[in-house]
Amino acid sequence: MVPGTVHLVDMQGTSGLKHRIGSNADVVLIPQPTSDPDDPLNWSPLRKGYHFWLLIIWGILMSASVNWSGPVWVPLQYDLNTTVDALNISAALCFAFLAIGCILLQPTAMKIGRRPVYILGTFLNVVGCLMGGFQRSVEVYYVVNILTGFGAAPVDSLVQISTTDLFFAHERGTRLSLIALALGTGSYMGPVAAGYITEAQGWRFCFWYLIIFFGIILVLQIFTLEESIYMRPLADPEPHYEPNKGGSKDNGLTGDNPSPLIAQPIRRDTVTTDSTFPIPAQTYWQKMAPIHTQNANPKKWWWLAIFPFRLLTFPAIMWVGIMVGIQIMWLSLLSVTQSELFSVPPYSFGIAVVGDTNIAAFVGGIFGMCWGGPLSDWYILRRSRQNKGIMEPEFRLWLLIVPTILNSAGLLMYGLGAYNGSSWVISAGVGTAFIGFGIGSGGAICLTYAIDAYPGIAAESMVLILFIRNVIGFAFTFAIQPWIDGLGGQVTTIMLAVLCLVSMTSFLIMVRWGKNFRRRTAKKYLHYTEQRARRA
């Protein structure tokens, strides 16, 4: 068995597994849904859609909360009597606590459920924004960034895992790319809104508006956000074997958006495959309980907290962590340099117009979502059919060719164009759009690859990947200003573009040897998936 190599397309109709219905009815549902009506894979389309889009809106607000301040650094420096370096420290602290939050909140979600962690994150951002609205010193701003960064940590890892709770393997690329677009929307359009709000009402009103929006989301989460954590059977969590020649096609009752598989409101414990203890379907108040331990991971919290670091020996996970870390560098680059570049001659943009430079990145991100999501899912089905129905996660990586070229070119256009005083269309327009495309598509493709490669440890993989990403973002945010001051903007731009090109073309290594890496880690993977579900 090679982790991630699965029988995705049942071309002969002999697998005996549940399939989607409608178009592409030969696609096998991975993971296989249970007969439990409370299994998130069996939720109705409306129930899934509401849960997913509530998380999407929450993700937009969270990413805006930690990324909106770029265009207003000049008035922040004046009002807080501080410097650019001090504001860089505040941004770096935000990245640091995003990383710390991933480590501490992910195992918490595995022990008491995803729902209470989302509510806690919203509450911390309300408190942080309240402090931000009244702050008078940069020291308080440090605390604001710590609280909002820690509270936003679930948007970096837990939302992706909640998505895998609800959707099948052939749907993941589209959903994860929508999450990437949501985070990009907050990151790009947050500064746009902040620029106009600051010019009209002052930067403190940015915090007041965030408090209002987070307050609404908090109420919706408390009364409508369901728990999606679900402990699946240990036996054969992914159909990785060859089709059973003697089997018969099982169309089941499931499809893209499966209906409950049984008519009676009975659910069964799915921690083991031989459980025979039926329990009633959950009531509304059970679904809205503050803590959910029924499907919690049986391991101790500290074990779950340190477990992700055991995955440092998995090449695919390490590679994805480095790749998304490099992607976050470009987001940080836009945030910390846009005011410095475009608020001075020859551009002399006002605060609102500096914020508008993010619109191009948002547009690029929309196209990136399409490339890294629906097109990615279509491509992997096509390649699987060409491969006798067998899917290899590396198939998806070929789509990184376009982001590699456009992202590298975008960095050159953004930096060299601005430092040479070229038309804003080159730097703030096309260059920023290319960067947005690269961030949106590249991140979605890489994260989906990691989940496809090791689905049984997806939650732990996300913790390590996002920890690596945020550590890189933390270091880069500290380093970028001295880097520019020491080498000059043009040399720094060229170095960053070369780094982008070299790092992203490394996908060819994973295409060539990725399956061998997965084969060599198969024993560890199986051991870890069994160990993490065993009672402490």
XYZ file of C-alpha atoms in Angstrom:
536
model
C 0.000 0.000 0.000
C 1.217 3.459 -0.941
C -0.442 6.284 1.059
C -2.511 8.529 -1.178
C -2.626 6.146 -4.146
C -6.334 5.407 -4.371
C -8.842 3.821 -6.708
C -10.701 7.046 -7.508
C -12.472 6.117 -10.751
C -14.246 2.740 -10.927
C -13.999 2.317 -14.676
C -15.148 -1.325 -14.625
C -17.910 -0.812 -12.081
C -16.631 -3.714 -9.979
C -15.229 -2.095 -6.817
C -18.289 -2.681 -4.652
C -17.848 0.805 -3.170
C -20.205 3.769 -2.962
C -20.046 6.165 -5.920
C -21.255 9.647 -6.644
C -24.496 9.892 -8.634
C -25.307 11.963 -11.673
C -22.428 12.959 -13.918
C -19.131 11.123 -13.384
C -21.011 8.304 -11.632
C -17.897 6.129 -11.846
C -16.106 8.303 -9.249
C -15.578 6.447 -5.972
C -16.446 8.360 -2.787
C -13.287 8.821 -0.719
C -13.566 8.504 2.208
C -16.517 6.120 2.143
C -19.476 7.570 4.075
C -20.930 5.557 6.951
C -24.602 4.740 7.526
C -24.776 7.433 10.210
C -27.105 10.403 9.482
C -24.846 12.634 11.593
C -21.780 11.734 9.539
C -20.890 15.119 7.950
C -20.374 13.363 4.614
C -24.085 12.472 4.738
C -25.326 15.967 5.527
C -27.766 17.488 3.055
C -26.433 19.951 0.455
C -28.048 22.852 2.351
C -26.559 21.749 5.665
C -23.099 21.344 4.156
C -23.349 24.598 2.245
C -24.372 26.670 5.258
C -21.573 25.241 7.395
C -18.969 25.761 4.672
C -20.000 29.304 3.750
C -20.222 30.394 7.379
C -16.591 29.289 7.728
C -15.743 31.098 4.472
C -17.207 34.394 5.742
C -15.456 33.880 9.087
C -12.188 33.267 7.220
C -12.569 36.497 5.237
C -13.042 38.488 8.450
C -10.144 36.753 10.200
C -7.703 37.347 7.363
C -8.857 40.971 7.119
C -8.348 41.369 10.876
C -4.658 40.448 10.660
C -3.837 42.031 7.274
C -5.808 45.275 6.937
C -3.288 47.745 8.375
C -0.791 48.030 5.491
C -2.168 51.251 3.929
C -2.495 53.030 7.302
C 1.022 52.535 8.645
C 1.826 56.190 8.103
C -1.002 57.497 10.366
C -0.303 54.636 12.802
C 3.315 55.771 13.092
C 2.165 59.306 13.830
C -0.663 58.509 16.275
C 1.231 55.814 18.176
C 4.493 57.799 18.081
C 6.410 54.824 16.696
C 8.511 53.680 13.710
C 8.232 51.373 10.708
C 10.534 48.878 12.424
C 8.228 48.750 15.448
C 5.220 48.155 13.203
C 7.173 45.382 11.461
C 7.661 43.810 14.893
C 3.910 43.958 15.487
C 3.272 42.205 12.162
C 5.912 39.592 13.002
C 4.263 38.953 16.384
C 1.011 38.299 14.558
C 2.724 35.627 12.427
C 4.392 34.150 15.510
C 1.083 33.700 17.331
C -0.580 32.369 14.232
C 2.056 29.614 14.402
C 1.673 29.111 18.164
C -2.093 29.051 17.795
C -1.899 26.272 15.208
C 0.080 24.125 17.655
C -2.176 24.747 20.664
C -5.648 25.053 19.126
C -5.546 22.149 16.671
C -5.154 19.459 19.380
C -7.757 21.309 21.429
C -10.174 20.985 18.512
C -9.385 17.271 18.282
C -10.221 16.829 21.979
C -13.310 19.012 22.478
C -14.472 19.667 18.918
C -13.962 22.235 16.185
C -16.974 24.369 17.169
C -15.659 25.693 20.532
C -12.296 26.546 18.957
C -13.957 28.637 16.247
C -16.027 30.461 18.878
C -12.912 31.088 20.998
C -11.063 32.514 17.987
C -13.915 34.925 17.277
C -14.065 36.024 20.914
C -10.301 36.707 21.034
C -10.576 38.871 17.934
C -13.428 40.857 19.472
C -11.241 41.529 22.525
C -8.209 42.361 20.373
C -10.152 44.764 18.175
C -11.672 46.413 21.248
C -8.163 47.063 22.576
C -7.089 48.265 19.136
C -9.817 50.873 19.021
C -8.659 52.435 22.306
C -4.872 51.946 22.013
C -2.489 54.852 22.500
C 0.914 53.149 22.303
C 2.697 50.621 20.108
C 3.049 48.278 23.096
C -0.718 47.876 23.201
C -0.632 47.317 19.440
C 1.717 44.399 20.080
C -0.908 42.854 22.373
C -3.604 43.499 19.760
C -1.597 41.580 17.159
C -0.914 38.741 19.594
C -4.622 38.319 20.389
C -5.857 38.647 16.814
C -3.069 36.397 15.495
C -3.737 33.667 18.059
C -7.493 33.941 17.518
C -7.083 33.732 13.737
C -4.887 30.604 13.896
C -7.791 28.182 13.164
C -8.344 29.870 9.822
C -4.903 28.632 8.779
C -5.386 24.961 9.586
C -8.704 24.001 11.164
C -10.934 25.356 8.388
C -9.138 23.119 5.900
C -9.748 20.101 8.116
C -13.413 21.014 8.564
C -13.640 21.038 4.777
C -12.320 17.471 4.600
C -14.956 16.532 7.209
C -17.704 17.544 4.775
C -16.422 16.826 1.274
C -14.979 13.906 -0.658
C -11.538 13.645 -2.251
C -12.749 14.611 -5.729
C -14.314 17.790 -4.264
C -11.412 18.951 -2.089
C -9.509 20.992 -4.649
C -12.481 23.259 -5.373
C -13.344 23.779 -1.707
C -9.770 24.356 -0.577
C -9.255 26.844 -3.400
C -12.394 28.680 -2.236
C -10.850 28.853 1.235
C -7.650 30.219 -0.283
C -9.732 32.807 -2.163
C -11.562 33.723 1.061
C -8.284 34.283 2.879
C -7.018 36.259 -0.088
C -10.222 38.305 -0.144
C -9.714 39.344 3.466
C -6.008 39.950 2.950
C -6.470 42.038 -0.208
C -9.828 43.747 0.259
C -9.341 44.408 3.992
C -6.662 46.997 3.215
C -8.864 48.479 0.481
C -11.711 49.007 2.938
C -9.289 50.230 5.617
C -7.944 52.911 3.295
C -11.371 54.426 2.658
C -12.496 54.100 6.287
C -9.314 55.778 7.513
C -9.675 58.709 5.121
C -13.352 59.205 6.014
C -13.479 58.380 9.735
C -9.984 57.539 10.992
C -8.152 54.231 11.457
C -9.813 53.479 14.817
C -13.113 52.921 13.023
C -11.516 49.951 11.240
C -11.476 48.211 14.629
C -15.047 49.287 15.432
C -16.397 47.831 12.199
C -14.519 44.580 12.797
C -16.090 44.346 16.265
C -19.561 44.675 14.732
C -18.917 42.006 12.095
C -17.262 39.621 14.548
C -20.144 40.147 16.975
C -22.649 39.041 14.327
C -20.508 36.026 13.407
C -20.131 35.103 17.087
C -23.920 34.954 17.532
C -24.296 32.839 14.375
C -21.548 30.484 15.526
C -23.056 30.010 18.983
C -26.552 29.208 17.670
C -26.019 27.680 14.194
C -22.470 26.339 13.709
C -22.587 22.547 14.006
C -19.790 20.262 15.106
C -18.174 18.423 12.167
C -15.567 16.298 13.945
C -16.190 12.613 13.240
C -14.179 9.524 14.123
C -14.219 7.189 11.138
C -13.647 3.424 11.113
C -10.062 2.310 11.447
C -10.487 -0.445 8.899
C -9.620 0.673 5.384
C -9.957 4.458 5.768
C -9.158 4.903 2.078
C -9.912 2.458 -0.779
C -6.377 2.053 -2.032
C -6.706 -1.476 -3.373
C -7.375 -2.690 -6.898
C -10.990 -3.256 -7.976
C -12.619 -6.489 -6.769
C -13.280 -8.490 -9.894
C -16.135 -10.375 -8.300
C -17.790 -7.318 -6.837
C -20.785 -5.480 -8.112
C -21.343 -1.790 -8.571
C -22.928 -0.115 -5.580
C -24.494 3.161 -6.567
C -25.748 3.703 -3.025
C -27.768 6.764 -2.154
C -24.834 9.159 -2.119
C -23.429 11.576 -4.625
C -21.825 14.977 -4.769
C -24.017 16.028 -1.882
C -25.171 12.748 -0.312
C -28.429 12.327 1.517
C -28.524 10.289 4.722
C -27.887 6.643 3.916
C -30.491 5.146 6.244
C -34.093 6.051 6.858
C -34.239 5.508 10.622
C -32.813 8.266 12.866
C -30.203 5.898 14.333
C -26.486 6.503 14.480
C -23.700 4.119 15.434
C -20.358 4.593 17.107
C -17.741 4.567 14.356
C -14.557 4.454 16.392
C -14.310 0.783 15.443
C -15.901 -1.106 12.589
C -17.575 -3.754 14.745
C -19.472 -1.397 17.045
C -23.076 -2.496 17.675
C -24.298 0.164 20.092
C -26.875 2.409 18.375
C -27.520 5.823 19.910
C -30.218 8.368 18.991
C -29.658 10.984 16.323
C -28.501 14.280 17.786
C -31.025 16.924 18.751
C -30.514 20.632 18.040
C -29.239 21.327 21.553
C -26.840 18.392 21.384
C -25.457 19.806 18.131
C -25.051 23.225 19.747
C -23.332 21.882 22.889
C -20.261 23.934 23.903
C -18.016 20.845 23.967
C -18.139 17.676 21.853
C -16.173 14.665 23.094
C -18.147 11.796 21.566
C -15.968 11.724 18.436
C -12.907 13.215 20.120
C -9.473 11.780 19.592
C -8.762 9.386 22.480
C -5.132 10.467 22.896
C -4.017 12.936 25.535
C -3.861 16.616 24.584
C -0.079 16.905 24.981
C 0.440 13.850 22.762
C -1.673 15.415 20.024
C 0.178 18.726 20.427
C 3.621 17.228 19.803
C 2.543 14.567 17.311
C 2.728 16.830 14.185
C 6.480 17.263 14.700
C 6.931 13.525 14.180
C 5.966 14.199 10.564
C 9.193 16.111 9.914
C 10.484 12.925 8.247
C 7.683 12.973 5.648
C 9.172 14.714 2.556
C 5.826 15.628 0.988
C 4.589 17.382 4.139
C 7.866 19.244 4.631
C 7.901 20.318 0.998
C 4.342 21.652 1.178
C 5.164 23.534 4.404
C 8.100 25.267 2.741
C 6.088 26.011 -0.391
C 3.166 27.665 1.402
C 5.687 29.465 3.629
C 7.283 31.003 0.560
C 3.823 31.922 -0.726
C 3.062 33.788 2.501
C 6.261 35.779 1.990
C 4.690 37.469 -1.029
C 1.580 38.367 0.954
C 3.796 39.856 3.653
C 5.808 41.680 0.989
C 2.705 43.401 -0.354
C 1.536 44.307 3.142
C 4.756 45.876 4.429
C 5.929 47.647 1.239
C 2.804 49.019 -0.431
C 2.564 52.147 1.742
C 6.308 52.767 1.462
C 6.278 52.413 -2.342
C 3.073 54.132 -3.384
C 2.559 56.929 -0.840
C 5.702 58.786 -2.029
C 6.691 60.315 -5.398
C 6.348 59.540 -8.250
C 3.026 57.968 -7.210
C 2.048 59.998 -4.109
C -1.108 57.955 -3.590
C -3.421 58.779 -0.716
C -4.280 56.214 1.932
C -7.378 54.986 0.088
C -5.590 54.673 -3.245
C -2.708 52.764 -1.602
C -5.328 50.348 -0.346
C -6.774 50.089 -3.856
C -3.516 48.551 -5.074
C -4.745 45.323 -3.474
C -7.703 45.055 -5.865
C -5.474 43.662 -8.608
C -4.232 40.938 -6.248
C -7.847 40.079 -5.424
C -8.716 39.749 -9.122
C -5.642 37.587 -9.636
C -6.709 35.492 -6.673
C -10.105 34.814 -8.282
C -8.417 33.425 -11.392
C -6.014 31.526 -9.145
C -8.958 29.933 -7.333
C -10.366 28.709 -10.637
C -6.995 27.298 -11.666
C -6.147 25.636 -8.359
C -9.704 24.472 -7.628
C -12.278 23.372 -10.234
C -9.655 22.959 -12.960
C -7.449 21.026 -10.536
C -10.298 18.643 -9.636
C -11.172 18.154 -13.301
C -7.547 17.503 -14.192
C -7.010 14.881 -11.499
C -10.132 12.978 -12.620
C -8.908 13.087 -16.208
C -5.450 11.810 -15.276
C -6.954 9.110 -13.060
C -9.042 7.790 -15.950
C -5.927 7.703 -18.104
C -4.246 5.744 -15.296
C -6.885 2.957 -15.194
C -8.842 4.708 -12.484
C -5.946 5.035 -10.031
C -5.227 8.517 -8.644
C -1.752 9.623 -7.675
C -1.614 12.883 -5.654
C 1.304 14.076 -7.791
C -1.000 14.395 -10.811
C -2.237 17.687 -9.362
C 1.250 19.200 -9.138
C 1.616 19.636 -12.896
C -0.756 22.588 -12.639
C 1.944 24.494 -10.710
C 3.682 25.310 -14.005
C 1.529 28.388 -14.662
C 1.687 29.804 -11.097
C 5.466 29.346 -11.153
C 5.846 31.532 -14.232
C 3.264 34.170 -13.326
C 4.288 34.526 -9.680
C 7.957 35.037 -10.554
C 7.102 37.504 -13.308
C 4.697 39.315 -10.968
C 7.400 39.867 -8.343
C 9.703 41.410 -10.958
C 6.963 43.667 -12.273
C 5.861 44.729 -8.788
C 9.319 45.500 -7.404
C 11.294 46.702 -10.431
C 8.302 48.617 -11.767
C 7.763 50.515 -8.516
C 11.431 51.178 -7.726
C 12.011 52.456 -11.263
C 8.938 54.701 -11.179
C 7.167 52.873 -14.021
C 3.443 53.209 -14.562
C 1.388 51.942 -11.645
C -0.372 49.626 -14.102
C 2.798 47.521 -14.296
C 3.567 47.254 -10.594
C 0.299 47.791 -8.720
C -1.773 46.373 -11.569
C -0.434 43.455 -13.578
C 2.428 42.567 -11.237
C 0.222 42.457 -8.156
C -2.430 40.460 -10.040
C 0.153 37.840 -11.040
C 1.299 37.580 -7.417
C -2.315 37.134 -6.300
C -2.798 34.396 -8.892
C 0.303 32.581 -7.675
C -0.672 32.786 -4.003
C -4.258 31.664 -4.646
C -3.551 28.758 -6.977
C -0.187 27.590 -5.640
C -1.303 27.399 -2.020
C -4.517 25.505 -2.831
C -2.747 22.971 -5.050
C -0.004 22.288 -2.498
C -2.360 21.938 0.495
C -4.665 19.621 -1.450
C -1.639 17.536 -2.424
C -0.644 17.125 1.231
C -4.164 16.043 2.242
C -4.413 13.639 -0.708
C -1.000 12.134 0.060
C -1.664 11.383 3.742
C -5.439 11.632 4.371
C -5.311 9.674 7.634
C -3.145 12.308 9.325
C -4.461 15.386 7.523
C -5.157 17.366 10.709
C -1.640 16.837 12.062
C -0.125 17.544 8.648
C -1.909 20.892 8.501
C -0.513 21.852 11.909
C 3.074 21.197 10.839
C 2.589 22.786 7.405
C 1.042 25.953 8.786
C 3.582 26.110 11.616
C 6.387 26.053 9.037
C 4.525 28.612 6.936
C 4.045 31.043 9.799
C 7.629 30.668 11.035
C 8.813 31.587 7.532
C 6.356 34.502 7.453
C 7.534 35.624 10.903
C 11.203 35.576 9.838
C 10.538 37.251 6.496
C 8.536 40.081 8.050
C 11.472 40.835 10.345
C 14.029 40.550 7.532
C 12.443 42.277 4.558
C 12.985 45.899 5.593
C 16.692 45.467 6.534
C 17.081 43.427 3.353
C 15.709 46.275 1.227
C 17.687 48.890 3.169
C 20.926 46.930 2.813
C 20.784 45.756 -0.810
C 18.327 48.184 -2.346
C 14.846 47.490 -3.632
C 15.827 46.395 -7.133
C 18.420 43.815 -6.080
C 16.074 42.482 -3.407
C 13.290 42.158 -5.978
C 15.473 40.139 -8.344
C 16.598 37.851 -5.512
C 12.999 37.244 -4.432
C 11.915 36.473 -8.001
C 14.751 33.952 -8.395
C 13.830 32.384 -5.048
C 10.222 32.089 -6.213
C 11.195 30.498 -9.531
C 13.616 27.983 -8.018
C 11.359 26.996 -5.129
C 8.232 26.521 -7.210
C 9.952 24.497 -9.926
C 10.881 22.055 -7.162
C 7.459 20.513 -7.782
C 9.245 18.538 -10.510
C 11.158 16.718 -7.759
C 7.891 15.673 -6.154
C 6.410 14.657 -9.512
C 9.430 12.434 -10.169
C 10.047 10.982 -6.704
C 6.932 11.864 -4.687
C 5.431 8.369 -4.918
C 8.731 6.828 -3.827
C 8.762 9.168 -0.835
C 5.226 8.091 0.033
C 6.081 4.411 -0.388
C 9.060 4.754 1.954
C 6.883 6.386 4.626
C 3.992 3.902 4.276
C 4.862 1.881 7.410
C 5.185 5.030 9.507
C 1.939 6.368 8.088
C 0.007 3.209 8.913
C 1.575 3.079 12.372
C 0.674 6.712 13.061
C -2.930 6.395 11.830
C -3.457 3.385 14.097
C -1.567 4.902 17.030
C -3.452 8.214 17.027
C -6.805 6.394 17.304
C -5.702 4.037 20.055
C -6.768 4.755 23.597
C -4.143 6.520 25.697
